[in-house]
Tab-separated table of C-alpha atoms in Angstrom:
chain	number	residue	atom	x	y	z
A	1	MET	CA	0.000	0.000	0.000
A	2	SER	CA	2.555	2.554	1.162
A	3	GLU	CA	4.672	1.768	-1.878
A	4	GLN	CA	2.033	3.398	-4.042
A	5	MET	CA	2.179	6.631	-2.115
A	6	TYR	CA	5.239	8.218	-3.651
A	7	THR	CA	6.495	8.890	-7.136
A	8	THR	CA	9.760	7.490	-8.419
A	9	LYS	CA	11.034	11.033	-8.727
A	10	GLU	CA	10.175	11.917	-5.161
A	11	ALA	CA	11.827	8.728	-3.927
A	12	MET	CA	15.062	9.364	-5.835
A	13	LEU	CA	15.322	12.959	-4.724
A	14	TYR	CA	14.698	12.004	-1.134
A	15	SER	CA	17.052	9.073	-0.917
A	16	GLN	CA	19.899	10.837	-2.698
A	17	ARG	CA	19.416	13.842	-0.440
A	18	VAL	CA	19.765	11.530	2.554
A	19	ALA	CA	22.800	9.905	0.923
A	20	GLN	CA	24.623	13.246	0.532
A	21	LEU	CA	23.687	14.451	4.010
A	22	SER	CA	24.618	11.242	5.749
A	23	LYS	CA	27.957	11.008	3.924
A	24	ALA	CA	28.836	14.561	4.992
A	25	LEU	CA	27.671	13.962	8.557
A	26	TRP	CA	29.518	10.659	8.882
A	27	LYS	CA	32.775	12.063	7.441
A	28	ALA	CA	32.721	14.826	10.079
A	29	VAL	CA	31.951	12.339	12.850
A	30	GLU	CA	34.668	9.987	11.597
A	31	LYS	CA	37.274	12.765	11.648
A	32	ASP	CA	36.329	13.856	15.179
A	33	TRP	CA	36.365	10.242	16.352
A	34	GLN	CA	39.758	9.499	14.770
A	35	GLN	CA	41.352	12.573	16.326
A	36	TRP	CA	40.023	11.652	19.737
A	37	ILE	CA	41.258	8.029	19.708
A	38	LYS	CA	44.539	8.619	17.872
A	39	PRO	CA	46.742	8.885	21.010
A	40	TYR	CA	45.544	5.436	22.140
A	41	ASP	CA	46.516	3.576	18.984
A	42	LEU	CA	42.984	2.330	18.315
A	43	ASN	CA	40.906	2.376	15.175
A	44	ILE	CA	37.212	3.305	15.202
A	45	ASN	CA	36.006	-0.301	15.218
A	46	GLU	CA	38.284	-1.192	18.119
A	47	HIS	CA	37.142	1.768	20.163
A	48	HIS	CA	33.551	1.049	19.282
A	49	ILE	CA	33.902	-2.545	20.540
A	50	LEU	CA	35.392	-1.324	23.832
A	51	TRP	CA	32.683	1.323	24.164
A	52	ILE	CA	29.860	-1.134	23.548
A	53	SER	CA	31.168	-3.834	25.886
A	54	TYR	CA	31.823	-1.242	28.576
A	55	HIS	CA	28.327	0.228	28.424
A	56	LEU	CA	26.514	-3.073	28.059
A	57	LYS	CA	28.679	-4.510	30.888
A	58	GLY	CA	29.816	-7.272	28.592
A	59	ALA	CA	28.248	-8.067	25.232
A	60	SER	CA	27.954	-10.975	22.826
A	61	ILE	CA	29.982	-10.651	19.646
A	62	SER	CA	26.736	-10.602	17.699
A	63	ASP	CA	25.396	-7.688	19.784
A	64	VAL	CA	28.692	-5.860	19.250
A	65	ALA	CA	28.395	-6.456	15.506
A	66	LYS	CA	24.756	-5.460	15.400
A	67	PHE	CA	25.068	-2.312	17.459
A	68	GLY	CA	28.472	-1.367	16.052
A	69	VAL	CA	27.133	-1.874	12.492
A	70	MET	CA	30.063	-4.084	11.498
A	71	HIS	CA	30.364	-7.638	10.197
A	72	VAL	CA	30.490	-10.368	12.836
A	73	SER	CA	33.940	-11.341	11.536
A	74	THR	CA	35.147	-7.736	11.914
A	75	ALA	CA	33.806	-7.612	15.473
A	76	PHE	CA	35.469	-10.933	16.259
A	77	ASN	CA	38.852	-10.130	14.694
A	78	PHE	CA	39.208	-6.720	16.324
A	79	SER	CA	38.066	-8.172	19.658
A	80	LYS	CA	40.884	-10.732	19.355
A	81	LYS	CA	43.380	-7.897	18.882
A	82	LEU	CA	41.999	-6.091	21.910
A	83	GLU	CA	42.288	-9.331	23.902
A	84	GLU	CA	45.971	-9.620	22.876
A	85	ARG	CA	46.518	-6.080	24.149
A	86	GLY	CA	44.892	-7.001	27.467
A	87	TYR	CA	41.836	-4.759	27.148
A	88	LEU	CA	39.158	-7.439	27.038
A	89	THR	CA	38.489	-11.128	27.649
A	90	PHE	CA	36.358	-13.670	25.851
A	91	SER	CA	33.930	-15.862	27.754
A	92	LYS	CA	30.882	-18.093	27.489
A	93	ARG	CA	27.833	-17.578	29.650
A	94	ASN	CA	26.068	-20.397	31.435
A	95	ASP	CA	22.662	-19.234	30.264
A	96	ASP	CA	23.803	-18.815	26.665
A	97	LYS	CA	26.365	-21.387	25.542
A	98	ARG	CA	26.062	-20.597	21.855
A	99	ASN	CA	27.344	-17.026	21.921
A	100	THR	CA	30.807	-15.713	22.723
A	101	TYR	CA	30.882	-12.717	25.024
A	102	VAL	CA	33.476	-10.004	25.453
A	103	GLU	CA	34.041	-8.117	28.674
A	104	LEU	CA	36.534	-5.364	29.523
A	105	THR	CA	39.491	-6.070	31.774
A	106	THR	CA	40.540	-3.546	34.435
A	107	ASP	CA	42.977	-2.130	31.867
A	108	GLY	CA	40.156	-1.831	29.350
A	109	VAL	CA	37.950	0.036	31.804
A	110	GLU	CA	40.814	2.348	32.739
A	111	LEU	CA	41.443	3.070	29.073
A	112	ILE	CA	37.799	3.967	28.440
A	113	LEU	CA	37.691	6.257	31.488
A	114	LYS	CA	40.949	7.935	30.524
A	115	MET	CA	39.642	8.522	27.011
A	116	ASN	CA	36.463	10.060	28.411
A	117	GLU	CA	38.510	12.345	30.617
A	118	ASN	CA	40.527	13.516	27.621
A	119	TYR	CA	37.513	13.880	25.377
A	120	HIS	CA	37.726	17.643	25.248
A	121	GLN	CA	41.434	17.673	24.376
A	122	THR	CA	40.568	17.250	20.703
A	123	GLN	CA	38.262	19.129	18.387
A	124	HIS	CA	34.688	17.915	17.914
A	125	SER	CA	33.274	19.624	14.865
A	126	ILE	CA	29.870	18.011	15.420
A	127	LEU	CA	29.654	19.686	18.794
A	128	GLU	CA	30.770	23.076	17.514
A	129	GLY	CA	28.424	22.751	14.557
A	130	SER	CA	25.510	22.166	16.929
A	131	LEU	CA	26.012	25.074	19.320
A	132	ALA	CA	23.883	27.461	17.285
A	133	LEU	CA	20.983	24.998	17.559
A	134	LYS	CA	21.638	24.620	21.278
A	135	ASP	CA	21.551	28.397	21.691
A	136	LEU	CA	18.349	28.646	19.691
A	137	TYR	CA	16.367	25.787	21.201
A	138	GLY	CA	17.991	25.525	24.619
A	139	ARG	CA	19.068	21.942	23.956
A	140	PHE	CA	21.069	19.903	21.502
A	141	PRO	CA	19.027	18.568	18.574
A	142	ASP	CA	17.355	15.166	18.909
A	143	PHE	CA	17.567	13.970	15.280
A	144	LEU	CA	14.194	12.331	15.817
A	145	ASP	CA	13.583	11.650	12.119
A	146	VAL	CA	16.999	9.986	11.810
A	147	MET	CA	16.119	7.885	14.883
A	148	ALA	CA	12.796	6.852	13.321
A	149	VAL	CA	14.416	5.826	10.027
A	150	ILE	CA	17.104	3.842	11.874
A	151	ARG	CA	14.485	2.142	14.028
A	152	ASN	CA	12.706	0.994	10.877
A	153	ILE	CA	15.886	-0.222	9.186
A	154	TYR	CA	17.693	-1.894	12.093
A	155	GLY	CA	14.715	-2.869	14.245
A	156	GLU	CA	13.630	-2.484	17.843
A	157	ASP	CA	16.637	-4.534	19.081
A	158	PHE	CA	19.049	-1.926	17.813
A	159	ILE	CA	17.191	0.907	19.520
A	160	ASP	CA	16.990	-1.087	22.772
A	161	ILE	CA	20.757	-1.580	22.855
A	162	PHE	CA	21.191	2.056	21.889
A	163	GLU	CA	19.054	3.317	24.766
A	164	ARG	CA	20.552	0.854	27.231
A	165	SER	CA	24.117	1.881	26.420
A	166	PHE	CA	23.296	5.579	26.675
A	167	GLN	CA	21.512	5.097	30.001
A	168	ASN	CA	24.668	3.496	31.320
A	169	PHE	CA	26.854	6.162	29.724
A	170	ASN	CA	24.696	8.827	31.356
A	171	TYR	CA	24.990	7.054	34.700
A	172	THR	CA	28.775	6.553	34.553
A	173	LEU	CA	29.324	10.208	33.715
A	174	GLU	CA	27.219	11.354	36.694
A	175	ASP	CA	29.097	13.538	39.164
A	176	LYS	CA	32.346	12.972	37.363
A	177	THR	CA	32.692	15.324	34.473
A	178	ASP	CA	29.616	17.388	35.121
A	179	ILE	CA	31.365	20.718	34.986
A	180	ASN	CA	31.132	23.662	32.669
A	181	ALA	CA	33.355	23.355	29.621
B	1	MET	CA	30.205	32.501	25.049
B	2	SER	CA	28.316	29.540	23.623
B	3	GLU	CA	31.050	27.212	24.799
B	4	GLN	CA	30.049	27.921	28.391
B	5	MET	CA	26.478	26.879	27.800
B	6	TYR	CA	26.820	23.129	28.049
B	7	THR	CA	28.335	20.682	30.490
B	8	THR	CA	31.069	18.281	29.487
B	9	LYS	CA	28.683	15.455	30.216
B	10	GLU	CA	25.962	16.844	28.017
B	11	ALA	CA	28.449	17.402	25.202
B	12	MET	CA	29.808	13.860	25.360
B	13	LEU	CA	26.377	12.268	25.466
B	14	TYR	CA	25.226	14.361	22.554
B	15	SER	CA	28.205	13.899	20.295
B	16	GLN	CA	28.459	10.166	20.899
B	17	ARG	CA	24.749	9.829	20.241
B	18	VAL	CA	25.273	11.585	16.914
B	19	ALA	CA	28.290	9.356	16.243
B	20	GLN	CA	26.269	6.153	16.715
B	21	LEU	CA	23.303	7.426	14.719
B	22	SER	CA	25.348	8.741	11.845
B	23	LYS	CA	27.407	5.539	11.612
B	24	ALA	CA	24.216	3.454	11.427
B	25	LEU	CA	22.617	5.815	8.909
B	26	TRP	CA	25.700	5.974	6.704
B	27	LYS	CA	26.207	2.178	6.712
B	28	ALA	CA	22.622	1.719	5.468
B	29	VAL	CA	23.087	4.422	2.807
B	30	GLU	CA	26.415	2.915	1.753
B	31	LYS	CA	24.871	-0.543	1.297
B	32	ASP	CA	21.963	0.842	-0.767
B	33	TRP	CA	24.364	2.891	-2.867
B	34	GLN	CA	26.732	-0.027	-3.474
B	35	GLN	CA	23.915	-2.321	-4.582
B	36	TRP	CA	22.609	0.279	-6.987
B	37	ILE	CA	25.958	0.993	-8.691
B	38	LYS	CA	27.324	-2.553	-8.633
B	39	PRO	CA	26.218	-3.509	-12.188
B	40	TYR	CA	28.140	-0.523	-13.582
B	41	ASP	CA	31.503	-1.421	-12.080
B	42	LEU	CA	31.829	1.859	-10.188
B	43	ASN	CA	32.726	2.571	-6.600
B	44	ILE	CA	30.868	5.161	-4.515
B	45	ASN	CA	33.485	7.875	-5.057
B	46	GLU	CA	33.452	7.342	-8.817
B	47	HIS	CA	29.673	7.503	-9.000
B	48	HIS	CA	29.665	10.518	-6.724
B	49	ILE	CA	32.096	12.344	-9.043
B	50	LEU	CA	29.914	11.579	-12.075
B	51	TRP	CA	26.781	12.636	-10.182
B	52	ILE	CA	28.293	15.936	-9.057
B	53	SER	CA	29.725	16.889	-12.434
B	54	TYR	CA	26.473	15.946	-14.130
B	55	HIS	CA	24.329	18.056	-11.839
B	56	LEU	CA	26.692	21.012	-11.677
B	57	LYS	CA	27.106	20.809	-15.487
B	58	GLY	CA	30.834	20.473	-15.047
B	59	ALA	CA	32.664	21.079	-11.791
B	60	SER	CA	36.143	21.960	-10.601
B	61	ILE	CA	38.053	19.146	-8.917
B	62	SER	CA	38.017	21.178	-5.728
B	63	ASP	CA	34.218	21.535	-5.844
B	64	VAL	CA	33.928	17.797	-6.462
B	65	ALA	CA	36.189	17.149	-3.461
B	66	LYS	CA	34.350	19.616	-1.262
B	67	PHE	CA	30.862	18.513	-2.102
B	68	GLY	CA	31.765	14.830	-2.355
B	69	VAL	CA	33.537	15.044	1.041
B	70	MET	CA	36.689	13.389	-0.282
B	71	HIS	CA	40.331	14.429	-0.471
B	72	VAL	CA	41.317	16.460	-3.537
B	73	SER	CA	43.748	13.691	-4.491
B	74	THR	CA	40.957	11.098	-4.272
B	75	ALA	CA	38.719	13.262	-6.454
B	76	PHE	CA	41.546	13.720	-8.938
B	77	ASN	CA	42.631	10.072	-9.095
B	78	PHE	CA	39.136	8.664	-9.536
B	79	SER	CA	38.357	11.343	-12.119
B	80	LYS	CA	41.431	10.168	-14.062
B	81	LYS	CA	40.074	6.607	-14.021
B	82	LEU	CA	36.697	7.829	-15.252
B	83	GLU	CA	38.463	9.764	-18.009
B	84	GLU	CA	40.270	6.570	-19.078
B	85	ARG	CA	36.897	4.825	-19.288
B	86	GLY	CA	35.561	7.629	-21.472
B	87	TYR	CA	32.982	8.971	-19.010
B	88	LEU	CA	34.462	12.404	-18.435
B	89	THR	CA	36.983	14.913	-19.761
B	90	PHE	CA	39.337	17.317	-18.031
B	91	SER	CA	39.491	20.960	-19.074
B	92	LYS	CA	40.546	24.445	-18.054
B	93	ARG	CA	38.178	27.363	-18.131
B	94	ASN	CA	39.077	30.722	-19.591
B	95	ASP	CA	37.690	32.576	-16.600
B	96	ASP	CA	39.456	30.324	-14.110
B	97	LYS	CA	42.878	29.134	-15.253
B	98	ARG	CA	43.965	27.825	-11.866
B	99	ASN	CA	41.379	25.080	-11.441
B	100	THR	CA	40.936	21.867	-13.390
B	101	TYR	CA	37.362	21.098	-14.370
B	102	VAL	CA	35.681	17.798	-15.151
B	103	GLU	CA	32.726	17.446	-17.471
B	104	LEU	CA	30.762	14.363	-18.519
B	105	THR	CA	31.118	12.984	-22.028
B	106	THR	CA	28.044	11.735	-23.924
B	107	ASP	CA	28.860	8.249	-22.605
B	108	GLY	CA	29.025	9.632	-19.068
B	109	VAL	CA	25.636	11.325	-19.407
B	110	GLU	CA	24.123	8.157	-20.851
B	111	LEU	CA	25.505	6.148	-17.956
B	112	ILE	CA	24.009	8.510	-15.350
B	113	LEU	CA	20.616	8.471	-17.067
B	114	LYS	CA	20.656	4.685	-17.369
B	115	MET	CA	21.519	4.376	-13.689
B	116	ASN	CA	18.640	6.686	-12.782
B	117	GLU	CA	16.268	4.595	-14.872
B	118	ASN	CA	17.372	1.455	-13.065
B	119	TYR	CA	17.291	3.043	-9.636
B	120	HIS	CA	14.329	1.009	-8.458
B	121	GLN	CA	15.822	-2.306	-9.588
B	122	THR	CA	17.707	-2.546	-6.297
B	123	GLN	CA	16.633	-2.269	-2.695
B	124	HIS	CA	16.806	1.086	-0.922
B	125	SER	CA	16.493	0.477	2.791
B	126	ILE	CA	16.560	4.212	3.511
B	127	LEU	CA	13.453	4.648	1.410
B	128	GLU	CA	11.641	1.709	2.951
B	129	GLY	CA	12.679	2.855	6.403
B	130	SER	CA	11.139	6.263	5.746
B	131	LEU	CA	7.719	5.217	4.461
B	132	ALA	CA	6.148	5.172	7.913
B	133	LEU	CA	7.178	8.820	8.351
B	134	LYS	CA	5.836	9.626	4.888
B	135	ASP	CA	2.517	8.000	5.774
B	136	LEU	CA	2.374	9.885	9.054
B	137	TYR	CA	3.392	13.348	7.916
B	138	GLY	CA	2.410	13.233	4.265
B	139	ARG	CA	5.986	13.844	3.148
B	140	PHE	CA	9.455	12.417	3.509
B	141	PRO	CA	11.399	13.828	6.477
B	142	ASP	CA	13.537	16.927	5.969
B	143	PHE	CA	16.364	16.183	8.441
B	144	LEU	CA	16.462	19.909	9.153
B	145	ASP	CA	18.666	19.575	12.230
B	146	VAL	CA	21.186	17.474	10.276
B	147	MET	CA	21.133	20.163	7.565
B	148	ALA	CA	21.773	22.890	10.155
B	149	VAL	CA	24.712	21.032	11.695
B	150	ILE	CA	26.215	20.350	8.261
B	151	ARG	CA	25.775	23.983	7.277
B	152	ASN	CA	27.769	25.012	10.349
B	153	ILE	CA	30.512	22.449	9.768
B	154	TYR	CA	30.973	22.688	5.994
B	155	GLY	CA	29.852	26.260	5.407
B	156	GLU	CA	27.436	28.085	3.143
B	157	ASP	CA	29.402	26.983	0.034
B	158	PHE	CA	28.592	23.367	0.668
B	159	ILE	CA	24.881	24.067	1.097
B	160	ASP	CA	24.862	26.200	-2.069
B	161	ILE	CA	26.327	23.388	-4.151
B	162	PHE	CA	23.957	20.972	-2.446
B	163	GLU	CA	20.879	23.024	-3.335
B	164	ARG	CA	22.138	23.749	-6.844
B	165	SER	CA	22.721	20.094	-7.626
B	166	PHE	CA	19.314	19.072	-6.276
B	167	GLN	CA	17.567	21.810	-8.243
B	168	ASN	CA	19.143	20.401	-11.370
B	169	PHE	CA	18.379	16.829	-10.326
B	170	ASN	CA	14.763	17.844	-9.755
B	171	TYR	CA	14.668	19.495	-13.166
B	172	THR	CA	16.244	16.580	-15.067
B	173	LEU	CA	13.812	14.123	-13.522
B	174	GLU	CA	10.804	16.261	-14.505
B	175	ASP	CA	8.300	14.465	-16.730
B	176	LYS	CA	10.616	11.518	-17.064
B	177	THR	CA	10.203	9.208	-14.152
B	178	ASP	CA	7.260	10.912	-12.538
B	179	ILE	CA	5.114	7.830	-12.279
B	180	ASN	CA	3.811	5.880	-9.352
B	181	ALA	CA	6.250	3.281	-8.090
């Protein structure tokens, strides 16, 4: 039914508009992210794996892959490298023998906390580019339409993990870095 | 002034939220894009260069790089490959001797038009993921907050080229593919 409700032209204009915007947005995010993690000799996937397993308090490789939007083999291979460097460990869980889980070691947790502390040592163009919106609306933008599209593409699971990790992130930052920049 | 108006915590939560969302959005866009262009033996950068020079009716390499969010050397090297395949030509302009311009050949134009015609032969998850919003609001989402952030990061130039290329895209699609999907 819905498929009848747009013209081919409208669909092409819309999806190529999203393509251009999301490429530009991602390239800015990627640059910010790379600058932030550079001193720690990590690539984006490696940091993402650490971030996810920290905030989910341990995660299955398939959850890491799903939420990190990477192939399962990528998630597994980079996790192996992080294990070799002593930042995480692999384990099985009694209630779920089929999946392999990763969990941060003390060194891994320390690394994540140190990186959070040094977050504002590098430039974050996304942040600077959002200040005018913050000034105007009194809060940072919500990107609600992006959220809705992602929910439809990746499913409720993805959004659940997303919200769960940000709840934990919010909690771990409490009373620690809550100062004026 | 503005920099004082947010806490470190708020800033980290916001920018990492944007990081996760934009990675997920871009990975979906990238997959759609790759499936669409696969039969034509092009990579995303190559198609992007053709798309930009088509819609700007010729473009300088630096405009291609800017609007395509790629390094100038990437824009140049892939343009060279497209020239070898007969899809575009390099030239200088009398009013601008310093920049190198690229322009599509007849073969290049034919390729772009053929690709547009076959657009709906492949899956576009972004489109499908947006239909619920279209049903609800009567139109595809505008991503206005993404636009605003990108405007602040990349500048007015970027938005100008963006609007110019979509005006032309809109015009070239007129009365051609305006049928119900």
